[in-house]
PDB file of C-alpha atoms and ligand atoms in Angstrom:
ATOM      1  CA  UNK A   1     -20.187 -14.687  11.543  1.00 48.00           C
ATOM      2  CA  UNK A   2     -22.373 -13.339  14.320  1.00 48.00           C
ATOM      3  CA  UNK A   3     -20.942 -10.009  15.973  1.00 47.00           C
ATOM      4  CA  UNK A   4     -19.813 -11.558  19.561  1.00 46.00           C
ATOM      5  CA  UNK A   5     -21.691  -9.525  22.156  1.00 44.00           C
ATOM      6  CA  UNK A   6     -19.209  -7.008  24.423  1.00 47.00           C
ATOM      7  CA  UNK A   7     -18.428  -8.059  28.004  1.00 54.00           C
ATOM      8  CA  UNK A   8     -17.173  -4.609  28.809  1.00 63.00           C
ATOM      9  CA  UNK A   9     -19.769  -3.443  31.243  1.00 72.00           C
ATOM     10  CA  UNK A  10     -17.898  -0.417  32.270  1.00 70.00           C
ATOM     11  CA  UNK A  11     -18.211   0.747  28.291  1.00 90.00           C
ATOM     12  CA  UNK A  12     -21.372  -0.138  27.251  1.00 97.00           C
ATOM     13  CA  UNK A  13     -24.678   0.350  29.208  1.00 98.00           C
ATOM     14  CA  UNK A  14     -27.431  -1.478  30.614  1.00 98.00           C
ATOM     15  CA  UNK A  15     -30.510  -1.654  28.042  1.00 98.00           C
ATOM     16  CA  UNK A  16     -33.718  -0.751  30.274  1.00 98.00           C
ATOM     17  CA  UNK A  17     -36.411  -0.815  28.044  1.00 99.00           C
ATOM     18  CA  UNK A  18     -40.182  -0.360  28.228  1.00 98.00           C
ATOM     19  CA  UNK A  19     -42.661  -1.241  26.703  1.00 98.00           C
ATOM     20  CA  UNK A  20     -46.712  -0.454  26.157  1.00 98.00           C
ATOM     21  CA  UNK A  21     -48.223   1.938  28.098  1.00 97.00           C
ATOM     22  CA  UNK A  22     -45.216   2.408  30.455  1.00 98.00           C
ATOM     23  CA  UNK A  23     -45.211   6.071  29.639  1.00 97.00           C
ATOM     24  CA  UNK A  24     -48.683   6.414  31.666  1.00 96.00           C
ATOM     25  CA  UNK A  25     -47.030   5.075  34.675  1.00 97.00           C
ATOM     26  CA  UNK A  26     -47.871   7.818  37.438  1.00 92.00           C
ATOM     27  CA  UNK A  27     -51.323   9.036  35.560  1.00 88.00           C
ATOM     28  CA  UNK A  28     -53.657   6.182  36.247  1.00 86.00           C
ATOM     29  CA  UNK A  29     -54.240   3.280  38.369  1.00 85.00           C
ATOM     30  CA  UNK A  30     -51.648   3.907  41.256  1.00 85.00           C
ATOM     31  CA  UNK A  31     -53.106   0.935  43.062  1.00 87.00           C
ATOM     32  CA  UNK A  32     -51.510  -1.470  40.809  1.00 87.00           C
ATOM     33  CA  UNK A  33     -48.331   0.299  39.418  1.00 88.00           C
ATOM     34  CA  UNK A  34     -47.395   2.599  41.985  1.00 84.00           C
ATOM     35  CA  UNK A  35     -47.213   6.355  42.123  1.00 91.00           C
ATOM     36  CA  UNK A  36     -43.533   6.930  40.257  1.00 94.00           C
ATOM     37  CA  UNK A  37     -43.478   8.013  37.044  1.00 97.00           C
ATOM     38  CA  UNK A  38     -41.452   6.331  34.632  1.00 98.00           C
ATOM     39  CA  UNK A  39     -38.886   9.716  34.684  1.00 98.00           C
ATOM     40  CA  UNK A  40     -39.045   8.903  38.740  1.00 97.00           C
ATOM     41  CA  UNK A  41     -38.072   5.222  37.632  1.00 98.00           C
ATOM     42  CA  UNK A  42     -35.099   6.587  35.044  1.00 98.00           C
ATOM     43  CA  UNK A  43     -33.467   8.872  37.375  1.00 98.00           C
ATOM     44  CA  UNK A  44     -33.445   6.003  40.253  1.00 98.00           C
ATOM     45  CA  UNK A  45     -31.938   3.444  38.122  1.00 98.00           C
ATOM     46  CA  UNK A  46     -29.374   5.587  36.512  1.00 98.00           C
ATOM     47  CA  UNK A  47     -28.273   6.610  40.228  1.00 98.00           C
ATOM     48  CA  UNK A  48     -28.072   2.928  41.257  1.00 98.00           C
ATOM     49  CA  UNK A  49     -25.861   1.645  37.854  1.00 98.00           C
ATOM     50  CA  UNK A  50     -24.042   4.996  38.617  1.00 98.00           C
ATOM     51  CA  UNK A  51     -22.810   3.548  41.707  1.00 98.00           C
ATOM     52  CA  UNK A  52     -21.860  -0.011  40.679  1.00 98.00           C
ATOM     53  CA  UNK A  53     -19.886   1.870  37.878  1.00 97.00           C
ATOM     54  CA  UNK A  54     -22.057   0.612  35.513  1.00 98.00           C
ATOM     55  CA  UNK A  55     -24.371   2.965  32.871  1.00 98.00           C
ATOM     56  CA  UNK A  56     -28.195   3.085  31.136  1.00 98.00           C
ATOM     57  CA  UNK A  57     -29.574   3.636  28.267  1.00 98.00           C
ATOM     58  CA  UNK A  58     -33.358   3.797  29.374  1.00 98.00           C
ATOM     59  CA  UNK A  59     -36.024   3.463  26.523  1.00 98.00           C
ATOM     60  CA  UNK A  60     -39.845   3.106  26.487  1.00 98.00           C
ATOM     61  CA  UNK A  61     -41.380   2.315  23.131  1.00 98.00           C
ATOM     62  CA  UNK A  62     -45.313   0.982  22.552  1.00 98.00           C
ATOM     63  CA  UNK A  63     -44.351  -0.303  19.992  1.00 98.00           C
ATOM     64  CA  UNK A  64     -43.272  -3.829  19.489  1.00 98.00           C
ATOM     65  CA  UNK A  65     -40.824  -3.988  16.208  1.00 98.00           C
ATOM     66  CA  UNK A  66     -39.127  -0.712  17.774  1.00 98.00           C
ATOM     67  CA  UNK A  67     -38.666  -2.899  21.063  1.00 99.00           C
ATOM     68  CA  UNK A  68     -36.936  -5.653  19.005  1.00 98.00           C
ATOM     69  CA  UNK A  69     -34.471  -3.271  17.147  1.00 98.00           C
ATOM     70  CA  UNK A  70     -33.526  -2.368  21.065  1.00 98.00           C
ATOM     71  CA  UNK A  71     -33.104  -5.812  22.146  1.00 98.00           C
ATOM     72  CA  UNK A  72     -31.112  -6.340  18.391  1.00 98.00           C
ATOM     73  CA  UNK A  73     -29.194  -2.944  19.605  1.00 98.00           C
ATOM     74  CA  UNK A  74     -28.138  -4.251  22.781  1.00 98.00           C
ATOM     75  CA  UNK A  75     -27.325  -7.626  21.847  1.00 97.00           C
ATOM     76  CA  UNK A  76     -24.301  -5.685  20.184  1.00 97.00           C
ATOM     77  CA  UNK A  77     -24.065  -2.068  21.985  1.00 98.00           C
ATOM     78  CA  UNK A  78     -24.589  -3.400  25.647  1.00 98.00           C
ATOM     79  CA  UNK A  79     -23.870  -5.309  28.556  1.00 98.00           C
ATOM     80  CA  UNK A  80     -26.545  -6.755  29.224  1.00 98.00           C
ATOM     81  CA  UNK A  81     -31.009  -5.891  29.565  1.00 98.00           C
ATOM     82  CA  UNK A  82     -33.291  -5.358  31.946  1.00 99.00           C
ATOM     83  CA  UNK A  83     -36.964  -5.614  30.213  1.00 99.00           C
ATOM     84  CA  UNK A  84     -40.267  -5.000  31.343  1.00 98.00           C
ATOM     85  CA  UNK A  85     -42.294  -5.725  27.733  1.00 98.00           C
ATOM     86  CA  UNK A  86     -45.205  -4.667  29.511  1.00 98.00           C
ATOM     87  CA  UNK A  87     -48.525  -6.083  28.002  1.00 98.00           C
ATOM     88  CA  UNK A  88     -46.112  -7.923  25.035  1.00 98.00           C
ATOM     89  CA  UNK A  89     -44.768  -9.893  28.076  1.00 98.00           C
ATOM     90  CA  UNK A  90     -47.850 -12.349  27.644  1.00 98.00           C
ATOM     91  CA  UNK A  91     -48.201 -12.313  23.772  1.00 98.00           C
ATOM     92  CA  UNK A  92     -45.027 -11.384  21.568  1.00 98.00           C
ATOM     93  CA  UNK A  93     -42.659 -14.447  20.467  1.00 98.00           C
ATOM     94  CA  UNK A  94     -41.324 -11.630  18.580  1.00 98.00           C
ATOM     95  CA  UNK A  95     -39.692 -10.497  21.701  1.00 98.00           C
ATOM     96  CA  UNK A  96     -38.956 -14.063  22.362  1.00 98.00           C
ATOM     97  CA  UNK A  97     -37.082 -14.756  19.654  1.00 98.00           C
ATOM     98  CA  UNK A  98     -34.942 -10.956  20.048  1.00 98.00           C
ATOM     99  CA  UNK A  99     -34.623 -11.796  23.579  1.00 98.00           C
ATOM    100  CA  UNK A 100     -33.152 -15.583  22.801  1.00 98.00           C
ATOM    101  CA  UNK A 101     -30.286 -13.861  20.446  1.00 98.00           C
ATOM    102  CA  UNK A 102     -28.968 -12.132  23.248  1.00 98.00           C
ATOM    103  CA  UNK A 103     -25.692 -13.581  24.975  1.00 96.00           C
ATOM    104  CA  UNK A 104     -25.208 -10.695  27.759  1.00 97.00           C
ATOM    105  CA  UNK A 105     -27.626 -11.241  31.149  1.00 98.00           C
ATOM    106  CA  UNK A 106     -31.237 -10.520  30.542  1.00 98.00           C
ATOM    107  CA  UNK A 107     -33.400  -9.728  33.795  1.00 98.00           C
ATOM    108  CA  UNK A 108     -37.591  -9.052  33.362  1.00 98.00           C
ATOM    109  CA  UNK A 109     -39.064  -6.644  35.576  1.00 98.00           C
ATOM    110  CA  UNK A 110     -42.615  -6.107  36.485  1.00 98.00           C
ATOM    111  CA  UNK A 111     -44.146  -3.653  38.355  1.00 97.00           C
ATOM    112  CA  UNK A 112     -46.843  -5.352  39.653  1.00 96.00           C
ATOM    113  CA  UNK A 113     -47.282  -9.407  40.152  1.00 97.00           C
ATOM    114  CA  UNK A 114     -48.750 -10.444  37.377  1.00 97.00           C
ATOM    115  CA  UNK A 115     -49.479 -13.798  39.165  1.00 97.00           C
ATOM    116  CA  UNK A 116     -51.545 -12.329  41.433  1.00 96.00           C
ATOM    117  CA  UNK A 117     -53.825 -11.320  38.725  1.00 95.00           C
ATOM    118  CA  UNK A 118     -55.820 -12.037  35.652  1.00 94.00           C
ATOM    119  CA  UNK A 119     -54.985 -15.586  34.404  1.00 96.00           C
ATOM    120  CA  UNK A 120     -53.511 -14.137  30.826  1.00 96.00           C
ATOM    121  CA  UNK A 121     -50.848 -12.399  32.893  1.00 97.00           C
ATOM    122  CA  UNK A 122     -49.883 -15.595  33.960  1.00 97.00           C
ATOM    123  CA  UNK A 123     -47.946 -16.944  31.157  1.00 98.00           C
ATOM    124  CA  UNK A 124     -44.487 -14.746  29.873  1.00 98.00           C
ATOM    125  CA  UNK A 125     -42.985 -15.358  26.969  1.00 98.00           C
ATOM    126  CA  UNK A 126     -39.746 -13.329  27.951  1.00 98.00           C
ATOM    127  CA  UNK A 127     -39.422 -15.619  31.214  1.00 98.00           C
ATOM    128  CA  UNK A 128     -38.401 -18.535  28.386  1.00 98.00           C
ATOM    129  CA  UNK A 129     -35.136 -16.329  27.302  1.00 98.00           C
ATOM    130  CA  UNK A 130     -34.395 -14.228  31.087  1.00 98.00           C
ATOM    131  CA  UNK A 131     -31.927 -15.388  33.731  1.00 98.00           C
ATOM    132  CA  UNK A 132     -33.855 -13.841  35.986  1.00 98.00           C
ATOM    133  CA  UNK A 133     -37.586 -12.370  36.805  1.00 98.00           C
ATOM    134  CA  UNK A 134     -38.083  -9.832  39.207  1.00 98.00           C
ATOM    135  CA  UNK A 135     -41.768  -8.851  39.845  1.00 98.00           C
ATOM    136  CA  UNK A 136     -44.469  -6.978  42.491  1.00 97.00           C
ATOM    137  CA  UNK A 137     -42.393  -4.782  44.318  1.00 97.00           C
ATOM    138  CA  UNK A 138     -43.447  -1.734  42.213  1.00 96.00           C
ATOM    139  CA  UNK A 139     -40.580   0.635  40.717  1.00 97.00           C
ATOM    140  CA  UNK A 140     -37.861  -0.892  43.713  1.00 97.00           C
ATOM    141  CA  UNK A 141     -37.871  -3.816  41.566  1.00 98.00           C
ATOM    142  CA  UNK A 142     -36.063  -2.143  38.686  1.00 98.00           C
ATOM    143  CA  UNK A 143     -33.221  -1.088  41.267  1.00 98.00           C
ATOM    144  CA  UNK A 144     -33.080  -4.405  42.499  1.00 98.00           C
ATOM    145  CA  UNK A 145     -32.543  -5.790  38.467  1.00 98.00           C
ATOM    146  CA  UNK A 146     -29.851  -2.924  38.569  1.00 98.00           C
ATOM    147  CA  UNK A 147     -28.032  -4.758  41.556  1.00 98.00           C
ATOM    148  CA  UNK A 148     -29.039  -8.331  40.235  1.00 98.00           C
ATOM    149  CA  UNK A 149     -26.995  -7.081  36.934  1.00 98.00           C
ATOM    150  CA  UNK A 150     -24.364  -5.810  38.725  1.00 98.00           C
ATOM    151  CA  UNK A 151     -23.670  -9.328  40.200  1.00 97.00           C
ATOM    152  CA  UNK A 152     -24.251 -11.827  37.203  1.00 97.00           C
ATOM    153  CA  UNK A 153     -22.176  -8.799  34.914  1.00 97.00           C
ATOM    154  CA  UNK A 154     -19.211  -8.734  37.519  1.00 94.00           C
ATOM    155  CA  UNK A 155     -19.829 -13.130  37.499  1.00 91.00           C
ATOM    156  CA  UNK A 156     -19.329 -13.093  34.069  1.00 89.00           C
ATOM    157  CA  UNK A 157     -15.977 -11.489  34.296  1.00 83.00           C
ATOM    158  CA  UNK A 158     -14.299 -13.805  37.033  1.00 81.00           C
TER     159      UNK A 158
HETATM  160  O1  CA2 B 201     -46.561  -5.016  36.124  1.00 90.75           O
HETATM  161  C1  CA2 B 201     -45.981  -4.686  35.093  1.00 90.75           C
HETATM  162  O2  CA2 B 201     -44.936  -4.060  35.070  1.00 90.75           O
HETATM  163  C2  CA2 B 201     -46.627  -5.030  33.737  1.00 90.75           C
HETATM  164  O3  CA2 B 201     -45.583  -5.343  32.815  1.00 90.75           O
HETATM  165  C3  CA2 B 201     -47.361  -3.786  33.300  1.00 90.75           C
HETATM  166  C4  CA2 B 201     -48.165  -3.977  32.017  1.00 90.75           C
HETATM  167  C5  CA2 B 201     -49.065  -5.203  32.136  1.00 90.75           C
HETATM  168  O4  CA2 B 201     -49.721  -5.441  30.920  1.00 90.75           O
HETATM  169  C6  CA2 B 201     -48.284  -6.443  32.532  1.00 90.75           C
HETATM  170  O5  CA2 B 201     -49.182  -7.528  32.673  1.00 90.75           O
HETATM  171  C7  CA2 B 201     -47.551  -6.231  33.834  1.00 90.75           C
HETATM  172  C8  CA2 B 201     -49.058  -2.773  31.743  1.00 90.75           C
HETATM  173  C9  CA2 B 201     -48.366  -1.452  31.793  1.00 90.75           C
HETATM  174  C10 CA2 B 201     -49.418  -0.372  31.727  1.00 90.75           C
HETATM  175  O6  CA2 B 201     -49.021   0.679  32.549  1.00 90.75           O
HETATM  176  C11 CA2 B 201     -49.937   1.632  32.852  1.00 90.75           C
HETATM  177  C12 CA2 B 201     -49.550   2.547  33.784  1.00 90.75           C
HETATM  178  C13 CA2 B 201     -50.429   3.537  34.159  1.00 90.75           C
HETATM  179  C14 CA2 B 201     -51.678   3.614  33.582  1.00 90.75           C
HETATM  180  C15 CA2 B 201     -52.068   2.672  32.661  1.00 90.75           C
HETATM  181  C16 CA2 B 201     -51.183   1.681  32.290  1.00 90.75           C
END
């Protein structure tokens, strides 16, 4: 039988994880991902879960197995995932699939707004599996997914 995922937010941590590229934030193109570095983005969240009691385990991999064994990780280790999959967002149903085995809250961040881009952006596989997406308001968003979580975490207990 299928470990049952842990409801115990105040235990086990919110998964933030990363994926391609997200190490660069900071380095390049400023005009579409903002000046913060993903450290900048680590510290910010960790201060926010801090004060809704909560905790993070913050991960950025480019790689896309290593990004499933997270999600895998989390589905039994945490309370629930925030995920910004990065480029994957638009191609892996690898992630899909990780993402669908998950029975805590799962929230997708982007930086920017990917639907104010290039058509391919336009289509997320993740958005099939999250209960909520939260994109284009640069690394803000990920403190809003931190108070999003908060609420559906502190739902799922009543
Ligand atoms: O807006 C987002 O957060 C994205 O997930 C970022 C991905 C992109 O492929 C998605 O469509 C939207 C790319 C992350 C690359 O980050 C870089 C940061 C600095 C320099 C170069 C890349």
């Amino acid at each position: 039988m299928a470990p049952k995922a842990p409801k115990n937010s105040t235990t086990f941590p919110i998964y933030v994880l990363n994926g391609p590229n997200l190490n660069l934030l900071g380095t390049r193109e400023p005009e579409v991902y903002g000046y913060n570095t993903l450290a900048d983005i680590q510290k910010a969240v960790t201060a926010r879960a801090k004060a809704h009691g909560l905790t993070v385990a913050f991960k950025q991999s480019n790689h896309e197995g290593v990004l499933v064994d997270w999600i895998q990780e989390a589905r039994i280790k945490g309370c629930g995932v925030i995920l910004n999959a990065g480029a994957y967002t638009h191609t892996s149903v690898a992630l899909l699939d990780a993402c669908r085995a998950l029975t805590n809250p799962l929230i997708e961040v982007h930086l920017s707004n990917p639907y104010k881009r290039e058509n391919y952006r336009r289509r997320s596989f993740i958005a099939e599996a999250a209960d909520a997406m939260i994109c284009g308001l640069g690394a803000a968003g990920y403190v809003i997914a931190v108070d999003a979580m908060a609420g559906l975490l502190k739902e799922q207990k009543e």
